[in-house]
Short mmCIF file of C-alpha atoms in Angstrom, two decimals:
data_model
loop_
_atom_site.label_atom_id
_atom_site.label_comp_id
_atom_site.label_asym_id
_atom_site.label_seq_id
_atom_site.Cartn_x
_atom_site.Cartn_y
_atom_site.Cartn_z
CA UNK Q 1 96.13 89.08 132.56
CA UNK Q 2 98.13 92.16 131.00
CA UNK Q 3 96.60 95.97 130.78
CA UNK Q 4 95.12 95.32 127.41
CA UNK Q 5 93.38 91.98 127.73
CA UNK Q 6 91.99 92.95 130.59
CA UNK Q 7 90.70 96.30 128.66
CA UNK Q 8 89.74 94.26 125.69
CA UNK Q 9 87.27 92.20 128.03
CA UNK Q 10 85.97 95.35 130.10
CA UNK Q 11 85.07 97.40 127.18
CA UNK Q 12 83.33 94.15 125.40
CA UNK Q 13 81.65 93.30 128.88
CA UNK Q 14 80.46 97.03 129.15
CA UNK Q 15 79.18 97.67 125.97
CA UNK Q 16 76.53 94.89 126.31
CA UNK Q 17 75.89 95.16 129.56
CA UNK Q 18 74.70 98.81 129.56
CA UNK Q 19 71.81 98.52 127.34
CA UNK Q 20 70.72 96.09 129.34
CA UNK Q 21 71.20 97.78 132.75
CA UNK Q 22 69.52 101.03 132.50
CA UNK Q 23 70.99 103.50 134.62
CA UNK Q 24 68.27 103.08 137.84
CA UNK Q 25 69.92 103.82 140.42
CA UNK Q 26 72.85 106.33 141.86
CA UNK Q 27 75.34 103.43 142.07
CA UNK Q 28 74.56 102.18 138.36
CA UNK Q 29 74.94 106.18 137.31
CA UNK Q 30 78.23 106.42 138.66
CA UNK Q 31 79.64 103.24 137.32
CA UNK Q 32 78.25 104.74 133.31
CA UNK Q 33 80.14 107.73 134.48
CA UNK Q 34 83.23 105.80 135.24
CA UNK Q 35 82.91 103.92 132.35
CA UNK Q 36 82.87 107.00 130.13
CA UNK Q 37 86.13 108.37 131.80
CA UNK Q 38 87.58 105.18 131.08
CA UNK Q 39 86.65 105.18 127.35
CA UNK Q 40 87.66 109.05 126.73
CA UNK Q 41 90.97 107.74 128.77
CA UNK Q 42 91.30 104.83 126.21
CA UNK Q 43 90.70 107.01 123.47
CA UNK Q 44 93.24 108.81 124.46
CA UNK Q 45 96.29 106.11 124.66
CA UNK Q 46 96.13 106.37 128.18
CA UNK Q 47 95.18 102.74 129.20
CA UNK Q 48 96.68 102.74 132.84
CA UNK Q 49 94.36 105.36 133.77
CA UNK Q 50 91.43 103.69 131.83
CA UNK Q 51 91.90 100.27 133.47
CA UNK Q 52 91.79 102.53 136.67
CA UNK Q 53 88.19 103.71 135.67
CA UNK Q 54 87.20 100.62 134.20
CA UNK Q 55 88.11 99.10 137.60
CA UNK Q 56 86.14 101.15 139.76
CA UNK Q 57 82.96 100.72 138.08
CA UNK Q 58 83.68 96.44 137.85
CA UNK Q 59 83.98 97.23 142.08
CA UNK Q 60 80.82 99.06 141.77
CA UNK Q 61 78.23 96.79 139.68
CA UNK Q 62 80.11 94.10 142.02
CA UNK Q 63 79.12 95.65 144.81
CA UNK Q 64 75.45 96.09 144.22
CA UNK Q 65 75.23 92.54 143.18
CA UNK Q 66 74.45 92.54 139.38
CA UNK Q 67 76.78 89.60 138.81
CA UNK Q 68 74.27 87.09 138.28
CA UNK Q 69 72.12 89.58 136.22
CA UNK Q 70 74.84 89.94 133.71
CA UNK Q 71 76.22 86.54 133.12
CA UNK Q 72 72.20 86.00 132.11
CA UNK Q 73 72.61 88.33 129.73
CA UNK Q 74 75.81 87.26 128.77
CA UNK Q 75 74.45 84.02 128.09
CA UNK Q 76 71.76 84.43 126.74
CA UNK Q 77 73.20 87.19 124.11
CA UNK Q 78 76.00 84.71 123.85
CA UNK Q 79 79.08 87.23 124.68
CA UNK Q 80 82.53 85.58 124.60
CA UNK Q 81 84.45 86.22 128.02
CA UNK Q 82 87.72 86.08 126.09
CA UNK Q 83 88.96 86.48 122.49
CA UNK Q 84 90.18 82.78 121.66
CA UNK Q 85 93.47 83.59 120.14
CA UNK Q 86 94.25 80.62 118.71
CA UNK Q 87 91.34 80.74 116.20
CA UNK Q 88 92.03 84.27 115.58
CA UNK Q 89 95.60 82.97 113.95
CA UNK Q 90 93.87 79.89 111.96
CA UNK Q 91 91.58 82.84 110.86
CA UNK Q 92 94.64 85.01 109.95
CA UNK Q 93 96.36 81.67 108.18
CA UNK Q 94 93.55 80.79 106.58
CA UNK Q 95 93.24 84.07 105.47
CA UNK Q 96 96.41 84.13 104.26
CA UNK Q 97 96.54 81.11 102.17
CA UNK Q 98 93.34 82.14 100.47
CA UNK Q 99 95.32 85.17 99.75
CA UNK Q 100 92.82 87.57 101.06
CA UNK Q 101 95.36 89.65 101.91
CA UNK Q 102 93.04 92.85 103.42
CA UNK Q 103 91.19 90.25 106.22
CA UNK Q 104 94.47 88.51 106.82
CA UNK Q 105 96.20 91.68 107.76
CA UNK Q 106 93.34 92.87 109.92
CA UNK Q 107 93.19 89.85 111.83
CA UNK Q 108 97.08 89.41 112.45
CA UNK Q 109 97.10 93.05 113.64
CA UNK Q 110 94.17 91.65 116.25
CA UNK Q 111 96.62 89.23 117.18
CA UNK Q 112 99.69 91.75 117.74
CA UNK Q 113 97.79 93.41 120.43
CA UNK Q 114 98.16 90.56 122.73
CA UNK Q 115 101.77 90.01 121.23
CA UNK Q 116 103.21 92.98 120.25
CA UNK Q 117 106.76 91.25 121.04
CA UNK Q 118 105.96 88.46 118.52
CA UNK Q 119 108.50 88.58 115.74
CA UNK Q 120 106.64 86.08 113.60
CA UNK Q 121 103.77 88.32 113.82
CA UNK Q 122 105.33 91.13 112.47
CA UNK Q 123 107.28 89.00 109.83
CA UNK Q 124 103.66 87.59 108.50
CA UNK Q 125 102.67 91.25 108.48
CA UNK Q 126 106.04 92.44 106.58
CA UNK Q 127 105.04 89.17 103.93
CA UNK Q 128 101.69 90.58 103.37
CA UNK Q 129 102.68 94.51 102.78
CA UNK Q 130 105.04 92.98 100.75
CA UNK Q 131 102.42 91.09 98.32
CA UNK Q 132 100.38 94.32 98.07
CA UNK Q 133 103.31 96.28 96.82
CA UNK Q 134 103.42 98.43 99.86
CA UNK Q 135 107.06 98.49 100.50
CA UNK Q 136 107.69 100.61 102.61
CA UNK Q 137 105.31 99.20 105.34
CA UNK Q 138 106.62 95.95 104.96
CA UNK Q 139 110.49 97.35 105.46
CA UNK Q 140 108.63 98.58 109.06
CA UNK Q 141 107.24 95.22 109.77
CA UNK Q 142 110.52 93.27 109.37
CA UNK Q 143 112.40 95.85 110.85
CA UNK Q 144 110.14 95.65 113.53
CA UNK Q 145 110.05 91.78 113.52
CA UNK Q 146 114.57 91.66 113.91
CA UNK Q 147 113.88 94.60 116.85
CA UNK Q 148 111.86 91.91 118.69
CA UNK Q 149 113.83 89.02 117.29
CA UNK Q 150 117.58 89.95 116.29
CA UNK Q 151 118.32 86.02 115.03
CA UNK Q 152 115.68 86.45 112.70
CA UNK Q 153 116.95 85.65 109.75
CA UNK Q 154 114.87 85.47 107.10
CA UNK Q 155 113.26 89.21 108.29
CA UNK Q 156 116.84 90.28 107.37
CA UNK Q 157 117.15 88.44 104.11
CA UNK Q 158 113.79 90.37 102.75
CA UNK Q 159 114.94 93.34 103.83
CA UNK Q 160 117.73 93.45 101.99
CA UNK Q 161 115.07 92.06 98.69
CA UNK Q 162 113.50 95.37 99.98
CA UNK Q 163 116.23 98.01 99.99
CA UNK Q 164 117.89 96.66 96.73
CA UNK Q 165 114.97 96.33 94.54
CA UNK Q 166 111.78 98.87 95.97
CA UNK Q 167 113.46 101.33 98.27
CA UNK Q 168 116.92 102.27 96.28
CA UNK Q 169 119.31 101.37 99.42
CA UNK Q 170 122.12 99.21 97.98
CA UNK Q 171 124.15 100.05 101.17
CA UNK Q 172 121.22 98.93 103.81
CA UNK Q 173 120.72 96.05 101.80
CA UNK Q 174 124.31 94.60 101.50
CA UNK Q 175 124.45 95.32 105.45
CA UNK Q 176 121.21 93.15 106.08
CA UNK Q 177 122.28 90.39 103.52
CA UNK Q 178 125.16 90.16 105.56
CA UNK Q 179 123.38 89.81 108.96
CA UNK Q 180 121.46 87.38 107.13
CA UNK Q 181 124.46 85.59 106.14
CA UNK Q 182 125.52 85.60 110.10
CA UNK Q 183 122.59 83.83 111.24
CA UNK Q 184 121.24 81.77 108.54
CA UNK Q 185 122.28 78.01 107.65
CA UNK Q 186 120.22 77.86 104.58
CA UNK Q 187 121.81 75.93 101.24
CA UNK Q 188 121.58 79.49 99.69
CA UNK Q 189 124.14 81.10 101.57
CA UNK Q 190 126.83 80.70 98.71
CA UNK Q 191 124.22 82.61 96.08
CA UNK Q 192 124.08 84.88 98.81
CA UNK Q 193 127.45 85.55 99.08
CA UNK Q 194 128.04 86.06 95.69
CA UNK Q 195 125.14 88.60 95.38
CA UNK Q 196 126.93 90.45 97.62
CA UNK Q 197 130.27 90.54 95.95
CA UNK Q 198 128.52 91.63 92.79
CA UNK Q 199 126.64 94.34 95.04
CA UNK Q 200 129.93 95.62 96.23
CA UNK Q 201 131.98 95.84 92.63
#
């Protein structure tokens, strides 16, 4: 499980299960207080050191023997134990296709937390800044998206859309057409070409 599922989980886990559990006893008091560190530590970027708190009260409330107490609750409040991903990207597709564009990008920006390496995911992302005009967000998605994924070549292509037509680059977007042109085996290579002699004259 990496450092930020595992957070993801502790800080859903927590926030239901201290309402439940008032703080009656020394051992349940210093687990809140742990928690708390943890939080201001997340809040803070600082995740190693908040999975470190967020450990240390799990070993607590383990320790004392709430388990059974909270998967009660958990039931019966009906907490997912994990975020199903995969329904989290038909979400983001569906989304998508609808072309609600704000809930789309929300959701695909869930998913980059547990795949921040994902090229596709930040492709889909640089597609959807590009539909709502924001150009220069989009340039940082697919620029992002050939970081993770050099071969990717249809990140390059769009950048080069990008640069030529919305950010006034002509000589970042001949170089990215051309990395395009490296990679890609699509039937419009030749217009591709061209558009890059024509870009050159």
């Amino acid at each position: 499980m990496s450092l930020f599922k595992k957070l993801m989980f502790l800080l859903t886990f927590f926030f239901f299960l201290y309402p439940f559990f008032s703080a009656i006893s020394q051992e349940l008091e210093e687990a809140e207080e742990l928690y708390k560190k943890g939080k201001e530590a997340l809040l803070k970027e600082d995740y190693k050191k908040a999975n470190e708190f967020f450990e240390k009260a799990e070993r607590i409330l383990k320790k004392i023997n709430v388990e059974e107490k909270i998967e009660t609750h958990r039931k019966e409040k009906k907490i997912p134990q994990k975020i199903n991903k995969v329904e989290l990207l038909k979400e983001a597709n569906k989304a998508y296709k609808e072309n609600d564009l704000n809930t789309a990008l929300s959701l695909y920006k869930q998913l980059l937390r547990y795949a921040k390496r994902n090229s596709n995911l930040h492709y889909n992302l640089g597609v959807i800044y590009l539909k709502k005009k924001e150009y220069k967000e989009a340039a940082k998605e697919f620029e992002e998206a050939v970081r993770v994924n050099p071969r990717n070549a249809d990140a390059y292509y769009n950048l080069g859309v990008l640069y030529e037509n919305f950010l006034s680059d002509k000589e970042k977007a001949i170089s990215y057409y051309k990395k395009y042109l490296r990679l890609s085996q699509d039937k419009d290579r030749e217009k591709v070409k061209e558009w890059i002699k024509y870009l050159e004259e």
